[in-house]
Coordinates of C-alpha atoms in Angstrom, one line a residue:
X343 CA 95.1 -54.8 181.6
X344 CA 91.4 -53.1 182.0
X345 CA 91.1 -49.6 183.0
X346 CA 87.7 -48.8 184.4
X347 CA 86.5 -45.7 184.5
X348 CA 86.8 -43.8 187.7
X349 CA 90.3 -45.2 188.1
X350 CA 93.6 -42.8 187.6
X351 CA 95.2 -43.6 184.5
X352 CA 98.6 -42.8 183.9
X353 CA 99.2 -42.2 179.8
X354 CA 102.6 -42.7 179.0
X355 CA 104.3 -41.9 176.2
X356 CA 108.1 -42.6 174.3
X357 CA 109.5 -40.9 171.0
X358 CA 112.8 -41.5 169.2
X359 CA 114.8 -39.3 166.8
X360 CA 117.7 -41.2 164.5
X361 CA 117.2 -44.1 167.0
X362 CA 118.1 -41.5 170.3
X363 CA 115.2 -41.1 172.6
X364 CA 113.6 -37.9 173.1
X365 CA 113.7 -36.7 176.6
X366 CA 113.3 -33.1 178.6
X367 CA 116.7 -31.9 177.0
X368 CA 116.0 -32.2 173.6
X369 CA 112.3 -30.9 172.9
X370 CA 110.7 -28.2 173.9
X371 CA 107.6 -29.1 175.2
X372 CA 105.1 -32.7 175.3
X373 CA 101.8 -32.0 175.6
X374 CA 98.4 -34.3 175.5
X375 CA 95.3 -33.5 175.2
X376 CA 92.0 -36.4 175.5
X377 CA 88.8 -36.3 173.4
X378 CA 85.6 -38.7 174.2
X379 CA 84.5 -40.4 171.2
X380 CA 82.6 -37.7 169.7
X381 CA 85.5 -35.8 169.1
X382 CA 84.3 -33.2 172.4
X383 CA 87.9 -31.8 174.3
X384 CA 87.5 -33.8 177.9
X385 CA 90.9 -32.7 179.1
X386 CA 92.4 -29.4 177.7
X387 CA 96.1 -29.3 176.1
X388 CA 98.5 -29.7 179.0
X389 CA 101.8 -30.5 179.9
X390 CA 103.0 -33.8 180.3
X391 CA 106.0 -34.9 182.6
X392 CA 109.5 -36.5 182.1
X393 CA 109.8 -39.2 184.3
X394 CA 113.6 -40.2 184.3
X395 CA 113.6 -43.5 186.0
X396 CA 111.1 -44.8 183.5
X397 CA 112.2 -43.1 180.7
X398 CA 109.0 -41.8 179.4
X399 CA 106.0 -39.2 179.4
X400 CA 103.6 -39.2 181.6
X401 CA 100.1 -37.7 182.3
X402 CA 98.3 -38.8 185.3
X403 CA 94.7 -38.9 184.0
X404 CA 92.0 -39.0 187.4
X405 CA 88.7 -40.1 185.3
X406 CA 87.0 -38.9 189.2
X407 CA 84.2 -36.3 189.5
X408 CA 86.3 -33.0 191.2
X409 CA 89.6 -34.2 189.6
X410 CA 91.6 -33.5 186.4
X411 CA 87.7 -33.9 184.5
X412 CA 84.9 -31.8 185.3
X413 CA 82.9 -35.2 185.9
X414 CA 82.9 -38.9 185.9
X415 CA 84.0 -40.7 183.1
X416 CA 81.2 -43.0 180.9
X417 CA 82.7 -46.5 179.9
X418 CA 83.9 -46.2 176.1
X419 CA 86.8 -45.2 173.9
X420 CA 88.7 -41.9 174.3
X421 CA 91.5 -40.4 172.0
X422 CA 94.6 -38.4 173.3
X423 CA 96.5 -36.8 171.0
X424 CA 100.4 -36.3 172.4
X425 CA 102.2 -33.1 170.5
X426 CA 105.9 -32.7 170.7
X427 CA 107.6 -29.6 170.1
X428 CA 111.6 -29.5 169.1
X429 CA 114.1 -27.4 170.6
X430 CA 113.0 -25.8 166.5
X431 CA 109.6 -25.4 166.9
X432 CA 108.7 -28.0 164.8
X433 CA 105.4 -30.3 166.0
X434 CA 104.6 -34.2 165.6
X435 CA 101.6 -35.3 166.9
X436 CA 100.5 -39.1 167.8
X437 CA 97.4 -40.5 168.5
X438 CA 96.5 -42.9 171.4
X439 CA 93.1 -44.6 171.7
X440 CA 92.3 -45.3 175.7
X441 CA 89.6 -47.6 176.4
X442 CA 87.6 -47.4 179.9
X443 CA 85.6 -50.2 180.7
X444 CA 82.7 -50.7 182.8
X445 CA 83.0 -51.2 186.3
X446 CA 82.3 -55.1 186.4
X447 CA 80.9 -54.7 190.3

């Protein structure tokens, strides 16, 4: 599916551990935090939410000027980088590359 930018995005996100999945009981916190393709922070680390019906992460990213970004979004390839923290303190980070098309009209 094409996201374009200027749409809301919702990154998702699913981790396992000895084949259990990993959800708000077990770690202590999932974070995400996205990067344009010069490596520039576009959305600062922040909290991402356990949805329990899907089973999953989620961040709603609004790529709109006066939302979750200080402006518009340009067409092109982003990187998020998703950090979970155990009940431990122990990290493990994952990458996700998000690609926003051009508006086609």
């Amino acid at each position: 599916m094409t996201i374009y930018a200027g749409e809301t995005l919702v990154v998702t996100h699913t981790a396992t551990n000895e084949d259990v999945a990993l959800t708000d009981v077990n770690v202590l916190s999932v974070t995400i935090e996205i990067f344009d393709s010069a490596g520039e922070t576009i959305v600062d680390e922040t909290s991402m939410t356990w949805d329990a019906v899907q089973e999953r992460w989620e961040y709603v990213w609004y790529t709109l000027d006066d939302a979750a970004t200080p402006q518009p979004l340009d067409p092109g390839t982003y990187r998020a980088k998703v950090i979970i923290t155990s009940l431990t303190g122990t990290e493990n980070w994952e990458y996700k590359r998000i690609r926003l098309s051009r508006n086609p009209v």
